[in-house]
Tab-separated table of C-alpha atoms in Angstrom:
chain	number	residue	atom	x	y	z
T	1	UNK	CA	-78.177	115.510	74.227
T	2	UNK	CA	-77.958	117.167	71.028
T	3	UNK	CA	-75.024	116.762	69.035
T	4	UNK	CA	-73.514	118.215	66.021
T	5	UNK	CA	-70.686	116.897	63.825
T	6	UNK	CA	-68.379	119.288	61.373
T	7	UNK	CA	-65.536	118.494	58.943
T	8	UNK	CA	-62.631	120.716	58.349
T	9	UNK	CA	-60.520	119.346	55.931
T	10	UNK	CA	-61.427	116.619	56.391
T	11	UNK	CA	-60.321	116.501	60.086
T	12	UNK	CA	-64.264	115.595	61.862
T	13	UNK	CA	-65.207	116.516	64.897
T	14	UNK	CA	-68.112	116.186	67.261
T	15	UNK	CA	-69.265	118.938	68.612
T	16	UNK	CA	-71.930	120.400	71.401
T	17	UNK	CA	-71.704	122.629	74.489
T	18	UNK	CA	-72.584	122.795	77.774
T	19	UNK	CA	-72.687	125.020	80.998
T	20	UNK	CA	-70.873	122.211	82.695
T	21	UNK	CA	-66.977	121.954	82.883
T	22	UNK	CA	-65.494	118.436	83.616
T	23	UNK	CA	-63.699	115.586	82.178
T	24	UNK	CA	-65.525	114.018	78.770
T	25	UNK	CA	-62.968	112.133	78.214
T	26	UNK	CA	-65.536	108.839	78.129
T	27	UNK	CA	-67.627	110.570	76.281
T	28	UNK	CA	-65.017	111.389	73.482
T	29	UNK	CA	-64.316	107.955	73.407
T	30	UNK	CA	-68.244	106.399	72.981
T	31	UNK	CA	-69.195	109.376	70.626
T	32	UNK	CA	-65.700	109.230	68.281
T	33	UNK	CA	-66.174	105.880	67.564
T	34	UNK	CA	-66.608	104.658	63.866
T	35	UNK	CA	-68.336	101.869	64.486
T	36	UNK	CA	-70.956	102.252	67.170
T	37	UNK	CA	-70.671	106.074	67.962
T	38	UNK	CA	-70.947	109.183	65.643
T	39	UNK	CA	-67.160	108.873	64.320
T	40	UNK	CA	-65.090	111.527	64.288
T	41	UNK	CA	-61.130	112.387	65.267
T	42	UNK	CA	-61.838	114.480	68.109
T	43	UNK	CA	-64.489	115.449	70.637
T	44	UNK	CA	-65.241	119.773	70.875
T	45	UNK	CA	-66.733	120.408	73.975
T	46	UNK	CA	-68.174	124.546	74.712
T	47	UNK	CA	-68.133	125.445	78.150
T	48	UNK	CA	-68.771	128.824	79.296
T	49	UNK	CA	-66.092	131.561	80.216
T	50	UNK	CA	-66.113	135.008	82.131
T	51	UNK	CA	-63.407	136.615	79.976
T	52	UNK	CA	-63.963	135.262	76.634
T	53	UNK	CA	-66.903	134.354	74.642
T	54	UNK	CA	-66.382	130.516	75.847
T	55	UNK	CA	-63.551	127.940	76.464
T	56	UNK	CA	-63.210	125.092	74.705
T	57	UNK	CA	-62.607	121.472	75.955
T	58	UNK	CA	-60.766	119.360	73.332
T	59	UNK	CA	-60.408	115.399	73.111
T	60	UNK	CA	-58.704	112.853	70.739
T	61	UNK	CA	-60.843	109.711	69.917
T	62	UNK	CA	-58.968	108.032	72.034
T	63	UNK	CA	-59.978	110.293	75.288
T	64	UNK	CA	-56.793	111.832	75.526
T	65	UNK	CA	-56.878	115.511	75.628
T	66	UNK	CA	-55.149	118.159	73.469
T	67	UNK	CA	-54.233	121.502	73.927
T	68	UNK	CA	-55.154	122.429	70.336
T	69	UNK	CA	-56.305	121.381	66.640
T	70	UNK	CA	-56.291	124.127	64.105
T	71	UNK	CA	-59.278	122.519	62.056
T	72	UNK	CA	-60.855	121.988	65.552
T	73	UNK	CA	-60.834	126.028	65.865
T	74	UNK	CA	-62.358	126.534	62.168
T	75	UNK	CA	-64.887	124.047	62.881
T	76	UNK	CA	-65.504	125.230	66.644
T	77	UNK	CA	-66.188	128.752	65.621
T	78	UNK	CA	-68.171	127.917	63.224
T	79	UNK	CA	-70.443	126.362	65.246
T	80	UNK	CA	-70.455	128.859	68.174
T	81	UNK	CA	-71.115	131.315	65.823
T	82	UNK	CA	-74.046	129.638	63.916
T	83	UNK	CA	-75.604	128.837	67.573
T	84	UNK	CA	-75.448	131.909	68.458
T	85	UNK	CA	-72.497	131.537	71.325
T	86	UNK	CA	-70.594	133.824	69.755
T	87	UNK	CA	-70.131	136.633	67.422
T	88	UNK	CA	-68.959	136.335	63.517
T	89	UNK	CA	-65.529	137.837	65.673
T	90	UNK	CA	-64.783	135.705	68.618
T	91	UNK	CA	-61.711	135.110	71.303
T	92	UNK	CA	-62.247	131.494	73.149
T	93	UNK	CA	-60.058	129.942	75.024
T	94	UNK	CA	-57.642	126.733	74.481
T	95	UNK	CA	-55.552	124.612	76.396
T	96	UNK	CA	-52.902	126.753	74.181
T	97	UNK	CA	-53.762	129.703	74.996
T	98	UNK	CA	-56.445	132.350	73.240
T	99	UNK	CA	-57.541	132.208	69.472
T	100	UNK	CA	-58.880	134.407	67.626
T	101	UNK	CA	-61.412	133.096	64.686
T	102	UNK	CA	-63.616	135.106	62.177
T	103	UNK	CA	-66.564	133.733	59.961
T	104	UNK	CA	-67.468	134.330	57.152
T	105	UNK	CA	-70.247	132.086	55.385
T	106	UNK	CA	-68.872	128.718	55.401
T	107	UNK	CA	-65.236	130.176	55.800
T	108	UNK	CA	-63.369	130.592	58.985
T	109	UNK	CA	-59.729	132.501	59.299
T	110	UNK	CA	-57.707	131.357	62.902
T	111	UNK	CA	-55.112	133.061	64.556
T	112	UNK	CA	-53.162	130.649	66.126
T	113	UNK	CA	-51.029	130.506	68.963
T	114	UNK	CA	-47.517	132.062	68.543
T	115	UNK	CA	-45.100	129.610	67.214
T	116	UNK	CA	-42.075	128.021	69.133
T	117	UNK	CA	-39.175	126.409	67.989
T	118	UNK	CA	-38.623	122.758	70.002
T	119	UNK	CA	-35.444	121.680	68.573
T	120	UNK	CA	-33.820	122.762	65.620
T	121	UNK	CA	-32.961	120.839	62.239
T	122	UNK	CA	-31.720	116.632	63.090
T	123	UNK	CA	-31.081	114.121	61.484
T	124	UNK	CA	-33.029	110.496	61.890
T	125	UNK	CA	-34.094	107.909	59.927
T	126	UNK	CA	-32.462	108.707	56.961
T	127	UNK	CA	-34.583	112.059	57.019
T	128	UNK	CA	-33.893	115.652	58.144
T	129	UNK	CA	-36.593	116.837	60.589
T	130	UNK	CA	-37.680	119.991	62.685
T	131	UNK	CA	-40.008	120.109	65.788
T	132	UNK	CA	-41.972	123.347	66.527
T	133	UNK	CA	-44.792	124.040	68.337
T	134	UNK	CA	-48.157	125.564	66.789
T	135	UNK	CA	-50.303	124.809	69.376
T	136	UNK	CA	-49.229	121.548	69.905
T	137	UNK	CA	-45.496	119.607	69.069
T	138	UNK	CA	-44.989	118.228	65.330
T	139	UNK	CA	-42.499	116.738	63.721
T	140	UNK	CA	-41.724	118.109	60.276
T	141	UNK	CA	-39.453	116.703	57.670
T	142	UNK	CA	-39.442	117.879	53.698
T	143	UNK	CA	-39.664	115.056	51.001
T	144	UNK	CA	-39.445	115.068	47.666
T	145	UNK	CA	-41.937	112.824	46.929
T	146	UNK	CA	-44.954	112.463	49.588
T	147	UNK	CA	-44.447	108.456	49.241
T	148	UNK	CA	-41.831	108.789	51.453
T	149	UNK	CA	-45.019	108.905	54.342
T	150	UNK	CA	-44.084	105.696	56.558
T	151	UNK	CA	-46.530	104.856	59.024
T	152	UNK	CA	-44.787	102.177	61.100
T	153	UNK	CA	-41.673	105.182	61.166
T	154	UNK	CA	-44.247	108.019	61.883
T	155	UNK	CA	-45.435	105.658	64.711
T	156	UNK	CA	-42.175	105.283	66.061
T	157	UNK	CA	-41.125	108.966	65.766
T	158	UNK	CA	-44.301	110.443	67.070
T	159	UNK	CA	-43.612	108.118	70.804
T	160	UNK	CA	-39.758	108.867	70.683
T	161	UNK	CA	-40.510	112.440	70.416
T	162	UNK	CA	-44.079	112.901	71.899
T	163	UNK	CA	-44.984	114.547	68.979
T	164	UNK	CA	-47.408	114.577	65.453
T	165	UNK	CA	-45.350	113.761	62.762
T	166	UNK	CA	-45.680	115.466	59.166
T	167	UNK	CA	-44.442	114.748	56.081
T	168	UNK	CA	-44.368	118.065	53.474
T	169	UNK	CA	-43.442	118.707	49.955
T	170	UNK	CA	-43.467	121.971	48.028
T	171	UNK	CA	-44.089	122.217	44.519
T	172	UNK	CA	-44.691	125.786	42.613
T	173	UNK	CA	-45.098	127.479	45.806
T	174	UNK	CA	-47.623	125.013	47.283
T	175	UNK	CA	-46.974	123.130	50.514
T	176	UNK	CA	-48.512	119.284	50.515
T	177	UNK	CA	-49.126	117.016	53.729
T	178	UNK	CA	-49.237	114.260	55.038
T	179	UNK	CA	-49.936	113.910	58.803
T	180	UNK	CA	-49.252	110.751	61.917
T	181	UNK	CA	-51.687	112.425	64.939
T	182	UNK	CA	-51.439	111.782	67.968
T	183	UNK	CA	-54.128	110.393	70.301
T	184	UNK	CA	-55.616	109.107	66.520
T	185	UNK	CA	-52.602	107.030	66.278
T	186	UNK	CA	-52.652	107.056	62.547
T	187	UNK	CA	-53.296	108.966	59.456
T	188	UNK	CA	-55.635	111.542	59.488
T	189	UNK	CA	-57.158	113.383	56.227
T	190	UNK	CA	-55.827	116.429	57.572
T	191	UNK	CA	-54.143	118.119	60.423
T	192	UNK	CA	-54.819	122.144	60.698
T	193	UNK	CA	-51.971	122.762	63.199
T	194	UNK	CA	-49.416	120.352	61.112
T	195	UNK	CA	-49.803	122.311	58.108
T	196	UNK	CA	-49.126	125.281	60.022
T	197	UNK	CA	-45.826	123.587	61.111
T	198	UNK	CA	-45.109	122.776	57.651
T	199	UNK	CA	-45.740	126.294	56.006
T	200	UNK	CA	-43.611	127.911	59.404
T	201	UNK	CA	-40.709	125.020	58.096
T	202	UNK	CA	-41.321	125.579	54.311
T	203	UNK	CA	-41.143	129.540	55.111
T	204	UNK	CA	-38.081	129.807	57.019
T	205	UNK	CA	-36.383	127.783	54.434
T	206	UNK	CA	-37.327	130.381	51.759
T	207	UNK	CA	-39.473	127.471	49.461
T	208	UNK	CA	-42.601	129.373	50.218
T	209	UNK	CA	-43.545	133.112	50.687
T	210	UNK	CA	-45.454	134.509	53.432
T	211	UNK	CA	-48.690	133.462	52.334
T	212	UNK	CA	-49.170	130.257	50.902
T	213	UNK	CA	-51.596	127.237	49.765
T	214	UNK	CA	-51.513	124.618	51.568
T	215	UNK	CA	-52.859	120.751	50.791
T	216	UNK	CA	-53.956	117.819	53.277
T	217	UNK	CA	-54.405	114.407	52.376
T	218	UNK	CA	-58.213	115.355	51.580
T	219	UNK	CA	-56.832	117.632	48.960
T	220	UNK	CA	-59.135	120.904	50.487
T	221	UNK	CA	-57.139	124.003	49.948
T	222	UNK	CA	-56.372	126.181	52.763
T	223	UNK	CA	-54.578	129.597	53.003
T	224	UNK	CA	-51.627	129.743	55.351
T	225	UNK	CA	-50.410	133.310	56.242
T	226	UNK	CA	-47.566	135.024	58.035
T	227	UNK	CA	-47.678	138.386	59.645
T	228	UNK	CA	-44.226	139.082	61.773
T	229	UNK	CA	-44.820	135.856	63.939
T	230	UNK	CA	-48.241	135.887	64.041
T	231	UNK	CA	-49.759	132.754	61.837
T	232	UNK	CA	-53.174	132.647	60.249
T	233	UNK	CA	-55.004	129.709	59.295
T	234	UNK	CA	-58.230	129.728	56.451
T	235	UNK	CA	-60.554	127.199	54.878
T	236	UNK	CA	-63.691	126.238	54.260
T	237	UNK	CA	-66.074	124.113	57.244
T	238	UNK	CA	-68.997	121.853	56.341
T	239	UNK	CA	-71.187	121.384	59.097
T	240	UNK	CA	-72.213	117.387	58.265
T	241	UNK	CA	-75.174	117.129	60.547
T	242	UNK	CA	-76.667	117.600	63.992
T	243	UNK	CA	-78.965	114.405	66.029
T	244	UNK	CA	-79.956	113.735	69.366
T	245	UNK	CA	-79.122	111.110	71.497
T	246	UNK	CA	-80.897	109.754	74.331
């Protein structure tokens, strides 16, 4: 098998496709590891699809699956695109529902999944948070000072509430991150559909227009945009490298 392994933000991913559809779960689970697999956050598996240009099969490292990852769709297209699955312009098909990605060099614009509220503004913790829905649930509470990032609370918040749990702070119109994912169970360097969540937050509270710059943990600048309820997600993808694997 040939497999091929992307950053996005530094979210990784391995990646490869197939014409068969089942569960990879194991497979996520041998080929995410850091120490005697490939290493990644998630597992990208392309299966074909009569409607749209594929479907896409998505696993944490730890075999569970997700219905999306914003970084996953930047990196995904990328790759159908560059192995010729799909066109620059491509629809696919998520456990979310359908995105839309373009390409452009090394850059790739999402449209993700419309937005819903989950509950509305509570207090816990000694923090005010949010949930909303982006593709999957997060948590989002605003901080002044990104230091405020607990992990043993992020832990306890994400189980309590089934949901990834982001820190945000805005300063001179820029939204910064810090994300608790599920299925990683920790921090990862960046989380595509939590800093959607925290733009959408950051947005309706008026600290941020409708288009916005937005920083993960790995300090790679992506574009966040807003059109009526429709969000769009852009960044750069580095395709790290491809091998084979008997």
């Amino acid at each position: 098998m040939t497999y091929t392994k992307y950053s996005a933000s530094g979210n990784d991913f391995v990646i490869f496709h197939s014409f068969i559809k089942k569960d990879y779960s194991q497979e996520a689970i041998k080929l995410c590891n850091r120490t005697e697999g490939i290493g990644a956050d998630g597992l990208i598996v392309l299966v074909p699809h009569e409607k749209y240009d594929f479907e896409w099969l998505f696993y944490n490292s730890d075999g569970s699956h997700a219905a999306m990852c914003g970084n996953g769709t930047r990196a995904c297209a990328h790759y159908a695109y560059t192995n010729g699955l799909a066109s620059s312009k491509m629809q696919f098909l998520t456990g979310a529902g359908v995105i839309e990605s373009t390409v452009e060099e090394n850059i790739v614009e999402t449209q993700l999944t419309k937005p819903v509220i989950l509950k509305e503004e509570f207090e816990q913790e000694g923090f005010t948070w949010y949930i909303v829905d982006t593709g999957v649930p997060h948590l989002v509470t605003i901080v002044e000072d990104l230091e405020k990032y607990d992990h043993n609370l992020a832990s306890k918040m994400r189980y309590e509430h089934n949901a990834n749990v982001n820190f945000a702070k805005i300063q001179d119109g820029k939204v910064y991150v810090r994300t608790y994912e599920r299925g990683v169970e920790g921090e990862t360097l960046a989380c595509g559909t939590g800093m959607a969540a925290c733009f959408l937050r950051a947005n309706s509270l008026e600290l941020v227009g409708n288009i916005a710059k937005v920083y993960p943990k790995s300090k790679e600048e992506l574009t966040l945009t807003k059109k009526d309820e429709t969000l769009y997600f852009k960044g750069a993808v580095k395709k790290v490298f491809t091998t084979s694997i008997n």
